[in-house]
Short mmCIF file of C-alpha atoms and ligand atoms in Angstrom, two decimals:
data_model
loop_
_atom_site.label_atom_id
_atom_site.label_comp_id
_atom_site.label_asym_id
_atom_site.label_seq_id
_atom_site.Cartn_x
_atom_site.Cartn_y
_atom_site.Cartn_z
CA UNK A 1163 -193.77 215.03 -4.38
CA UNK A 1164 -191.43 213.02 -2.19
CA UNK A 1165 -187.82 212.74 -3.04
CA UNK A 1166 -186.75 209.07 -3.52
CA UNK A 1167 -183.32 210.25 -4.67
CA UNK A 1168 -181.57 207.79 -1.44
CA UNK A 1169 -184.62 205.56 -0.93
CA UNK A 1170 -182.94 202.68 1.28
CA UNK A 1171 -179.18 204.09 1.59
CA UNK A 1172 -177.65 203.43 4.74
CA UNK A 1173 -175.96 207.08 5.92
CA UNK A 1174 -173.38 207.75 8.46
CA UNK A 1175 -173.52 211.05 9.82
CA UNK A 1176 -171.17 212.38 12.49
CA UNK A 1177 -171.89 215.71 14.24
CA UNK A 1178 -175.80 214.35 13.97
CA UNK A 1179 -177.21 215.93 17.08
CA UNK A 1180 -177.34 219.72 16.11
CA UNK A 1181 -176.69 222.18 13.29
CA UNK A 1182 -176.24 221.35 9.90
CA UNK A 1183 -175.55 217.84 10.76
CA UNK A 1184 -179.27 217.31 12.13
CA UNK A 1185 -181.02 219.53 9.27
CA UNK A 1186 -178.80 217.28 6.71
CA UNK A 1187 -180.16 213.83 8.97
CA UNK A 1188 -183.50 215.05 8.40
CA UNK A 1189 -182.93 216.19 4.47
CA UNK A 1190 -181.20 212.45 4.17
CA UNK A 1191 -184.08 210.66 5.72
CA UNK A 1192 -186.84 212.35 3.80
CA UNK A 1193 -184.90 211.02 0.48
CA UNK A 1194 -185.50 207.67 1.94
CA UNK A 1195 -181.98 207.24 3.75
CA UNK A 1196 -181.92 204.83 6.78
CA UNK A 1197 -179.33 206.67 9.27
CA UNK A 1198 -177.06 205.77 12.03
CA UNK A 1199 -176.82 209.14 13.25
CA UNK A 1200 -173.32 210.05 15.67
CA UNK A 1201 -172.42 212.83 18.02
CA UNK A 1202 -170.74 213.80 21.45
CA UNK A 1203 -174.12 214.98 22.39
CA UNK A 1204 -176.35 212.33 23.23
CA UNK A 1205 -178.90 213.74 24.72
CA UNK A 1206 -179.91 215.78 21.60
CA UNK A 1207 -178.35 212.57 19.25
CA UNK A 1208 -181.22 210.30 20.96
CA UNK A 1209 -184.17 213.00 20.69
CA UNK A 1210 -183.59 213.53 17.26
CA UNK A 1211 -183.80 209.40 16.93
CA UNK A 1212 -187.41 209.72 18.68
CA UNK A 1213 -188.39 212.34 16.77
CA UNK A 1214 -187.63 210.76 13.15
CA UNK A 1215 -188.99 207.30 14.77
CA UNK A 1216 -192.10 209.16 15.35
CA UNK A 1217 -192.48 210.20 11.53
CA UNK A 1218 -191.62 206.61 10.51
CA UNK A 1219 -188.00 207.15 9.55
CA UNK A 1220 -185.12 204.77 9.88
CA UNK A 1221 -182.67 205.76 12.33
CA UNK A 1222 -180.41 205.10 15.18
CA UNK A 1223 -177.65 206.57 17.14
CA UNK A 1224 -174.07 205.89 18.68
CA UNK A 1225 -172.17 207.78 20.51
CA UNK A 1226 -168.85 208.53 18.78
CA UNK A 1227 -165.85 210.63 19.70
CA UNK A 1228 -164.22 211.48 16.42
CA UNK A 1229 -161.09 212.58 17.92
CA UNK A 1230 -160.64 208.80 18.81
CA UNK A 1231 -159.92 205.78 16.24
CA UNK A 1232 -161.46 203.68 18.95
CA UNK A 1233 -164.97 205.11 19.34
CA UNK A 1234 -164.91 206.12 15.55
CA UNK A 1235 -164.10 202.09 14.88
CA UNK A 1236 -166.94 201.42 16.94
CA UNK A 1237 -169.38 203.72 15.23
CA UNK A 1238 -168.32 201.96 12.03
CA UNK A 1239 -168.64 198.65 13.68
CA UNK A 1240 -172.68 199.65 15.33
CA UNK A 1241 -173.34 200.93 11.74
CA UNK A 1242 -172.70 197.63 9.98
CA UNK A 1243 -174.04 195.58 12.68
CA UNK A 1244 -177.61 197.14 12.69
CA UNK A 1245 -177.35 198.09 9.04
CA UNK A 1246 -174.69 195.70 7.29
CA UNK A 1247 -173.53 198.49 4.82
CA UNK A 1248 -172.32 201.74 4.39
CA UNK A 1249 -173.18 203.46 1.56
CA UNK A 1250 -172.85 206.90 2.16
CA UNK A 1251 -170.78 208.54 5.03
CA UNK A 1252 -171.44 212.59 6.35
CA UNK A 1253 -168.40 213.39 7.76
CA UNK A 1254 -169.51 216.59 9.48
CA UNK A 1255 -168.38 216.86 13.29
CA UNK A 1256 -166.49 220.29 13.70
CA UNK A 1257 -165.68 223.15 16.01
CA UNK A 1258 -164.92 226.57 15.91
CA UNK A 1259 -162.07 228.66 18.19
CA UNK A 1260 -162.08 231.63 19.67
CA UNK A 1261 -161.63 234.67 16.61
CA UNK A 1262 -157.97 235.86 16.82
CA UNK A 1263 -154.59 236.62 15.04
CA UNK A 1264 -152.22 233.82 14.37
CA UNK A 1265 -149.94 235.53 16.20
CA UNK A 1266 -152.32 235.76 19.85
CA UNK A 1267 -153.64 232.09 18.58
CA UNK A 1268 -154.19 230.08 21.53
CA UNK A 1269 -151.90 226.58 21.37
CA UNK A 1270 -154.50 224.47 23.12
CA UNK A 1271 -157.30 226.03 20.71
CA UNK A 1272 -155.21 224.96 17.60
CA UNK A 1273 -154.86 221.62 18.64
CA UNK A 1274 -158.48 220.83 19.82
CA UNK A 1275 -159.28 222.53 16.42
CA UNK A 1276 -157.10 220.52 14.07
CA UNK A 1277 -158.31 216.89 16.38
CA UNK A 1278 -161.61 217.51 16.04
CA UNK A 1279 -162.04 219.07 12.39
CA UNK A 1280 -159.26 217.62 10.54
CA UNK A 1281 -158.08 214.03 12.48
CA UNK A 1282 -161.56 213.05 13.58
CA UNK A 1283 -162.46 213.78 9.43
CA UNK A 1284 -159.13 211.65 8.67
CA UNK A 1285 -160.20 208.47 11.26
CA UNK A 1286 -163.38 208.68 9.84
CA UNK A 1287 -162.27 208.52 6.07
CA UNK A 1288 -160.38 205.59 7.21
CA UNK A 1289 -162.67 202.91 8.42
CA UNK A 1290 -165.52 203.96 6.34
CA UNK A 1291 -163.18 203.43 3.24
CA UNK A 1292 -162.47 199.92 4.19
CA UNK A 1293 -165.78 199.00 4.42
CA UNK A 1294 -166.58 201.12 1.05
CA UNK A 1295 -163.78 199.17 -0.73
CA UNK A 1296 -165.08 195.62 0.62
CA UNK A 1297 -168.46 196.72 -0.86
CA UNK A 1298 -166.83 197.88 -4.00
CA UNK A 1299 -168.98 201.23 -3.46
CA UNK A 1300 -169.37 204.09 -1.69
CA UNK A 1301 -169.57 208.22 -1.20
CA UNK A 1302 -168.30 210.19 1.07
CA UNK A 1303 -169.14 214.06 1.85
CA UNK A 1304 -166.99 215.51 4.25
CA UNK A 1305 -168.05 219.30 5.85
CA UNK A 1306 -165.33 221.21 4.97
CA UNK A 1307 -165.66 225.17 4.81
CA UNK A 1308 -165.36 228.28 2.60
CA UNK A 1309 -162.11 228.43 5.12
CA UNK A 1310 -160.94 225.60 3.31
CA UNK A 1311 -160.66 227.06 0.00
CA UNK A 1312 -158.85 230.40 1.34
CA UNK A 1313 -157.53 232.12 3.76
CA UNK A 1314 -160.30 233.24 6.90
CA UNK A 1315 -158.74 236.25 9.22
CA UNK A 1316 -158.96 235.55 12.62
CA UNK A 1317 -159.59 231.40 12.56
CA UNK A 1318 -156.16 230.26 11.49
CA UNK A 1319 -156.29 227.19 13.28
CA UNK A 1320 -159.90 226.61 11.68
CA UNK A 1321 -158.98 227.21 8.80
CA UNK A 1322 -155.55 225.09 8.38
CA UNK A 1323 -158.08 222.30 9.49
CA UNK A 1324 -160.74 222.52 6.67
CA UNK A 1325 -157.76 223.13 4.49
CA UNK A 1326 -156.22 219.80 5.64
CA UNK A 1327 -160.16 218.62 5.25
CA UNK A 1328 -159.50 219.55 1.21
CA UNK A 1329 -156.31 217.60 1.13
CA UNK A 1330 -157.77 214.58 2.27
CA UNK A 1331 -160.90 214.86 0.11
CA UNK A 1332 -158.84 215.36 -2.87
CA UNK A 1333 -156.43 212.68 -2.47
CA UNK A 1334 -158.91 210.36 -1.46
CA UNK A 1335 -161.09 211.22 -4.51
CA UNK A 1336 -157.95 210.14 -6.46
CA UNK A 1337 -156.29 206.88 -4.43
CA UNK A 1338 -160.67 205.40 -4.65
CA UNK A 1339 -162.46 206.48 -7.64
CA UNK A 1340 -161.68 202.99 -9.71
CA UNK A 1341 -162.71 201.24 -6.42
CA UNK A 1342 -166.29 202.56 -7.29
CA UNK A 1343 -165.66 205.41 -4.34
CA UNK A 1344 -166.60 209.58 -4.67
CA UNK A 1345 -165.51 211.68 -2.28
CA UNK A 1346 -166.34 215.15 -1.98
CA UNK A 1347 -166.42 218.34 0.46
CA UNK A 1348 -169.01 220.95 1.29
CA UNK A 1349 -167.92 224.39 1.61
CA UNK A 1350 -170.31 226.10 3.63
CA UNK A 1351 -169.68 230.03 4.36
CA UNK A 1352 -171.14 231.21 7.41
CA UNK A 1353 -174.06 229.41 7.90
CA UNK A 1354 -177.06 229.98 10.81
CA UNK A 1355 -176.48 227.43 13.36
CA UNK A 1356 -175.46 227.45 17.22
CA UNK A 1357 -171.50 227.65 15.74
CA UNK A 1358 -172.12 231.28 14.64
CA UNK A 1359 -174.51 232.00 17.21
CA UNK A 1360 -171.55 231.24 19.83
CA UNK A 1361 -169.33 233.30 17.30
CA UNK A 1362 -171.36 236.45 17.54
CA UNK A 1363 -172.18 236.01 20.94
CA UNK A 1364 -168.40 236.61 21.80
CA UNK A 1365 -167.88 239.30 19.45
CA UNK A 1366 -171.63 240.90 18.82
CA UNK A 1367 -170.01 243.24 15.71
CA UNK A 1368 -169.67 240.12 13.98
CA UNK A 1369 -172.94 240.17 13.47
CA UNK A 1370 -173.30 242.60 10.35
CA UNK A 1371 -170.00 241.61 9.26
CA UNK A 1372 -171.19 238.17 8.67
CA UNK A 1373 -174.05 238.96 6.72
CA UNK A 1374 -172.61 241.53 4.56
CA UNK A 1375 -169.40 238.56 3.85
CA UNK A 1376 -171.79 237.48 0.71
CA UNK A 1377 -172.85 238.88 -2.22
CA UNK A 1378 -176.39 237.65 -1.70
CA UNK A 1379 -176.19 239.59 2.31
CA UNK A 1380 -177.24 237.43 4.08
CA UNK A 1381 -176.33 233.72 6.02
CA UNK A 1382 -177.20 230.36 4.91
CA UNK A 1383 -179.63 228.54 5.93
CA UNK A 1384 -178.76 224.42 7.47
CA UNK A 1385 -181.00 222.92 4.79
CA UNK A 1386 -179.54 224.79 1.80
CA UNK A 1387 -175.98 222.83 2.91
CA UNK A 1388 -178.47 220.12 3.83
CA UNK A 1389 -179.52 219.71 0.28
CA UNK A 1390 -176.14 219.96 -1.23
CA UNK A 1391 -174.93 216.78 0.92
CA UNK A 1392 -178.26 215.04 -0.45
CA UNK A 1393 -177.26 215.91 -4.16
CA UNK A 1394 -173.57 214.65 -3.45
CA UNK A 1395 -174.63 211.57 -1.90
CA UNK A 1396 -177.20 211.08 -4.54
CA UNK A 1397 -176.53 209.44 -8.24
CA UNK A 1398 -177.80 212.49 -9.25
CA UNK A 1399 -174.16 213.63 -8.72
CA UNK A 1400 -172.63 210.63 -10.50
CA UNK A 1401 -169.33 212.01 -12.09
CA UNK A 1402 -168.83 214.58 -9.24
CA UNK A 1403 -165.18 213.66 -7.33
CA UNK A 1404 -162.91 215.00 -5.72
CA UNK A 1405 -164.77 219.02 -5.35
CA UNK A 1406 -165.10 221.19 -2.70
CA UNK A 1407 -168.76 222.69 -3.27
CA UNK A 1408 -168.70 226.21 -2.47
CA UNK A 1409 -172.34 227.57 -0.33
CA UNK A 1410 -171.67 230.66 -0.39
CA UNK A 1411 -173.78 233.20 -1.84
CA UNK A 1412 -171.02 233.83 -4.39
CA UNK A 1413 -168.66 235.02 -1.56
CA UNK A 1414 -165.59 232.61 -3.40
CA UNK A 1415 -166.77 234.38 -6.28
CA UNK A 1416 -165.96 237.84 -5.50
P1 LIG B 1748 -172.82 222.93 15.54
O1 LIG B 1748 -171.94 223.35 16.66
O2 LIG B 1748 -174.23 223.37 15.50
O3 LIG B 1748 -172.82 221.32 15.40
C1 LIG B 1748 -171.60 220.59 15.44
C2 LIG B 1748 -171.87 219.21 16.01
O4 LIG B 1748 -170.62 218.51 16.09
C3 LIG B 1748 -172.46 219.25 17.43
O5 LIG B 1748 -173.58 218.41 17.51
C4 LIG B 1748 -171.32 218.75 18.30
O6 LIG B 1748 -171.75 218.07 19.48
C5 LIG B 1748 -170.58 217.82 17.34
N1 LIG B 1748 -169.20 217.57 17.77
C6 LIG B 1748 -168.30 218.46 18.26
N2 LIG B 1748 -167.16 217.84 18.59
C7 LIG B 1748 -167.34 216.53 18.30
C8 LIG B 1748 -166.52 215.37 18.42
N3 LIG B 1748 -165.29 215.43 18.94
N4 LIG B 1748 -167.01 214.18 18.00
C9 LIG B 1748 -168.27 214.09 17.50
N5 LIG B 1748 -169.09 215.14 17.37
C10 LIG B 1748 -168.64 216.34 17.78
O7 LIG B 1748 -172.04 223.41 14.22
P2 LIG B 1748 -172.48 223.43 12.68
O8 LIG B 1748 -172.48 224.84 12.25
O9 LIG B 1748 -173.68 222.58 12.45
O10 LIG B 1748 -171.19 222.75 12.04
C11 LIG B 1748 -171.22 221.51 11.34
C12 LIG B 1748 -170.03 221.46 10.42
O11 LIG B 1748 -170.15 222.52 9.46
C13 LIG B 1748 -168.68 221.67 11.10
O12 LIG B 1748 -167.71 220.82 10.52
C14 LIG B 1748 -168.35 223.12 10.80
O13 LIG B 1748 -166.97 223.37 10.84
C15 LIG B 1748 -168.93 223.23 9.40
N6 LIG B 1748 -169.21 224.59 8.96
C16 LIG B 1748 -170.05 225.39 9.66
C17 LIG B 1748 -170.27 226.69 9.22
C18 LIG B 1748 -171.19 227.63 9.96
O14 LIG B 1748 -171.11 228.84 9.68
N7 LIG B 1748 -172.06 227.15 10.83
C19 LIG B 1748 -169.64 227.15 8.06
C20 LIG B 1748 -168.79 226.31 7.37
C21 LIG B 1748 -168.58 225.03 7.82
#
């Protein structure tokens, strides 16, 4: 039966082109979301805009930098021109660093970590709130991480970013929910995209380690945090602010 849990919500997705970001653009659309999707990558941003044109699907794509209030102003600014709204914003553009210490952390890595994962999440908020609030409604999801919940040895900078992620879901949850705004966070743990295949490539023992991090032994899957963002974004999740949705297995659980 098809799902017409978003039929005719306009979605902003950032971090569109690959991973979880593109399973969760195709999870969106099937619900009947129309979607301006956004990424670095254009190449792969544009291909996956064929490919759901091809199957009848709404969407579009702009290239946005979300390290930069400029290009992310201008995403928000394409979005509203082609679509006029924003009812749902994906805030799920992110990096990883190279696994180490805090103590052997590389500066440059913790900076391009915390611009990318938790500023680019933080410009985004922004601008999509002040269309959200001129609409008097809105929901936000922001990718956060099961490194936002606790501590994650060996990706300090990563995870002080999807803490800082957290911070700004929570208090956002808070400063918008009588403005008709949710706002809430995935928490994904490790989860089989290119992000942990790069992982493992530079340290092939992680391999086993990652599997074996959850209860249920094993990775997840794209679409199983794919279907989470649906739910959130969905009415089906009505009275759901502020969280940070663990997809873990039961890892947080242990
Ligand atoms: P991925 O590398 O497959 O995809 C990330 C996407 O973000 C890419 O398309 C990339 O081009 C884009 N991107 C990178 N920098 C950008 C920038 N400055 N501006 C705009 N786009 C940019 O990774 P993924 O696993 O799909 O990760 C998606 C999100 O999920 C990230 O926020 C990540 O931290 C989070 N997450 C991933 C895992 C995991 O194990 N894969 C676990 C928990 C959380």
């Amino acid at each position: 039966m098809m799902d017409h849990s978003l039929a005719g919500k306009i979605v902003l997705i950032t971090g569109a082109a690959n991973g979880i970001g593109l399973v969760t653009a195709q999870c969106l659309a099937s619900a009947g979301a129309r979607l301006m999707l956004s990424d670095i990558d254009e190449v792969s941003g544009w291909e996956a805009v064929s490919q759901f044109q091809k199957l009848g699907l709404d969407a579009w794509f702009t290239r946005c930098d979300v390290t930069d209030g400029a290009s992310v102003q201008a995403l928000v600014a394409a979005t509203l021109a082609r679509f006029e709204r924003i009812d749902c914003a994906v805030n799920n553009a992110g990096i990883e660093h190279k696994h180490t210490r805090l103590a052997d952390h590389d500066d440059d890595d913790f900076d391009r970590v915390i611009a990318v994962n938790l500023r680019g999440v933080y410009l985004c908020m922004k601008y999509e709130l002040r269309v959200m609030l001129t609409q008097g409604a809105g929901v936000i999801v922001n990718t956060a991480s099961v490194a936002g919940l606790g501590g994650a040895p060996a990706l300090a900078g990563y995870a002080a970013s999807k803490h800082g992620v957290m911070g700004l879901t929570r208090t956002a949850a808070v400063e918008y929910a009588a403005q008709g705004i949710r706002v809430n966070a995935v928490c994904p743990s490790f989860t089989n995209t290119d992000m942990v295949k790069r992982m493992v490539a530079a340290k092939p023992r992680l391999n086993e380690s990652l599997a074996n991090a959850s209860p249920m032994k094993r990775m997840g899957e794209p679409d199983e945090v794919a279907r989470a963002i649906a739910w959130l974004c969905s009415d089906e999740s009505s009275y759901v602010n502020g969280q940070g949705l663990a997809l873990d297995g039961g890892m947080t659980a242990w």
